[in-house]
Amino acid sequence: MSRTIHLALHPYGVGGPGQHGLWKDPSIAKNASIDIDYYIRQAELAEEALFDALFIVDSQFINATYPAHYLNRLEPLTLLSAVATHTRHLGLVGTASSTYNSPFNLARRFASLDHISRGRAGWNVVTSFDTGAAQNFGLDEHLDYAARYGRALEFVQVARGLWDSYEDDAFPADVERNVFLDPSKLHALDHVGEHLKVAGPLNISRSPQGQPVIFQAGVSEEGRDLAARVAEGIYAPGGGLAQAQEYYADIKKRTAAYGRDPDHIKIFIHGGPIVAPTEEAARRREREIFAEDDDFDRNLALLGRSFGAYDFSGHDLDAPFPDVAHLAERGGRTGAQKIIDRARAENLTLRQVAQSVREFRRSPFVGTPQQVAGTIEEWFAAGTFDGINLAFRTEAELTAFVEGVVPLLQKRGLFRTAYEADTLRGNLGLPIPENRYTRERRLANEPEGAAR
Amino acid sequence: MSRTIHLALHPYGVGGPGQHGLWKDPSIAKNASIDIDYYIRQAELAEEALFDALFIVDSQFINATYPAHYLNRLEPLTLLSAVATHTRHLGLVGTASSTYNSPFNLARRFASLDHISRGRAGWNVVTSFDTGAAQNFGLDEHLDYAARYGRALEFVQVARGLWDSYEDDAFPADVERNVFLDPSKLHALDHVGEHLKVAGPLNISRSPQGQPVIFQAGVSEEGRDLAARVAEGIYAPGGGLAQAQEYYADIKKRTAAYGRDPDHIKIFIHGGPIVAPTEEAARRREREIFAEDDDFDRNLALLGRSFGAYDFSGHDLDAPFPDVAHLAERGGRTGAQKIIDRARAENLTLRQVAQSVREFRRSPFVGTPQQVAGTIEEWFAAGTFDGINLAFRTEAELTAFVEGVVPLLQKRGLFRTAYEADTLRGNLGLPIPENRYTRERRLANEPEGAAR
């Protein structure tokens, strides 16, 4: 089978980054972000369209300047559990922080979602770059970058260890022999590491996928390294074709360098397609959306978010961009450093920097259905992605893509015409990891030669 | 309206405490405890029967000696979210530990469940008496009793503070005025206490119930005090009629002493009714169930659980009960101390103590439907409970109660014939708490005389 494209849907309710005015759209319910029926509807549309997954972002800190969807939304795991029983094929990927959760609780909740969905759970691991989040969890100081990534790696390893607590055949439930559990198939992890100490075992059995699928969004050196080590799906940063090619090749190479099959890490790029009957109409719509979201105060707050929700409003707007390098390490380091570098190189004032910061992510996929399908094919052939994470503003936009573009991709053999499987692993072409204890026993029992 | 009885259903899947052999029953699916369809079915049956709530217990530690249902089960919040969209009236009460969760995450998940269920979430606050749980959360030592209860009280207070982050009218979503959020209605908690430090605000709005309903199960002095201060529902300990009367009167009195309306704390006793066409058949069934669960090794492990999963198997079974008083403080203190006192008073060996420890809780509600309805009425009139937390072994037992006993209770005016409300608060007769900031403003604006 030739390679095909994976598609995920990323619903933003009343409006995420770059969509601050979206709640005013009359087709969007004012409470969409806390209305489970909105999410069930989005999931049903995504499943009808044969998409791979529903993707739910998250954060643990807000103030009044945040996008409408961030201010008031459902928690991802409870949300996805409710969606699970209304779908049968769609993957359910929830974001959760490895900095502000405990591995026992979080591993358990994802395993529970994997059972409830019968094998469709995915975990998007984030380290939380909002420094304000620390104060919601009893800490004065946000963990620094290295500690957050060190903990993230160890956290995923511990979660996977906990997911292996029971071997697949741990519960014979044999009435005649009076054996419900075979205790030799229950294993405590007894993990003691630099950041975490977790005994186990977990109180839930191996789920249909063996282990939920790990997603990540590595951009920095640490982020890319973490992705290459443990991720099975990636939400790639934005950028042009050349940047996307560089990122794609780099991640696949790093993954192979860790002895992993580079096909077992699926790279999703962000796509907010704008599809219209004519190219001119699509470009006009793009300009409208861009203009809608121009608000200086909001951009100043947004700028602050890259530096850990720092409040820039006390600074002189027309003086040179202030020295905030010390804040970059604790915030979203890579993005923050880029802003500093550019301000210095171009000698920009704070006002100029704030004006240039925009959440709107320009999509390469703008035009008629034919044009958008063509650009998708071109980017895919150029080695820029395995999948697209699709964000639409309205249901009408989603429908325009599904009815206009998807059939063209299918005709070109680039997208499925039926689900391959009932599990997320199955649809993404990812293997089910063998239980570590089962594997140990199998290897120990194999004849010398075969063990290689 | 005269007082009526509240009923909750407590499903135990493949078998909880005192039901170790239940998984062998051919009418029970071997994977019931991890099968969401089992829970949805139980919830639908409970809702058809007009019960107030589905109640899900929990724990964070297992070893191979635990009851089948504990070994491998869904996590309560993900479970209840999935059940929520398949029910419309039934309360959804999930157990979660105040010792092993962070208030920000947990308050958020219950608020999310309250939105998803449109006002039916309840939180059963437990402090986790299994000392083994500590090692699943990075601690060498379990928190001692006083610290756990101190933290529990502060945790509930913080959760309630976070649930008030937004006032009810915080989101005007006024297109004409271009105001989605009214920032003056968003409040940070800035809590700094003995056990917890949480800034807030929470990133989810007030839910339909204002705040999810707080349940608790206080037995000890600390437990009863916590219940009287913050609980709106209680899972009462077992015992005979006189004990239940003492407990009921004590909790109501303590609640009033804290200035609260004693009607706003609903006391549920445990009931595992055994209903049969004749009294003799019901008694025979009771003896069978009791005998089924007699297993010395399991009882020895169960004994250990009262002392923090202590392993008694290294002790001489026929020597006097060993001195384990130092373990009682860290385990389930009240129960452990009772065991020690009795062993001393009656000069028992370890074997004798283990033989006398049984998980089976004798129910007062055994007999024909007429007899069971009669006993329920008698206990209710005697001031022993506001509600019964019903545990059945099989669906047939549940049906026997619903078809045999419930209509008799309805005929006597003791149980509803239709739901009063769509929310758990509404059906339990509990008020919706006013947002604290709204209240402050209201009181400040009232004329002097009216202010009190």
Coordinates of N, CA, C and O in Angstrom, one line a residue, chain B residues 151 212 394 410 424:
Chain B
R151 N -5.7 18.3 55.6 CA -5.5 18.6 54.2 C -6.9 18.4 53.5 O -7.2 19.2 52.6
P212 N -20.3 21.2 42.5 CA -20.7 19.8 42.7 C -21.0 19.5 44.1 O -20.5 20.2 45.0
T394 N -26.0 -9.0 41.5 CA -26.4 -9.2 40.1 C -27.5 -8.3 39.7 O -28.2 -7.7 40.5
Q410 N -43.1 3.5 47.2 CA -43.9 4.6 46.5 C -45.3 4.7 47.1 O -45.9 5.7 47.3
L424 N -28.5 16.9 40.6 CA -28.4 16.1 41.8 C -28.8 16.9 43.0 O -29.5 16.4 43.9

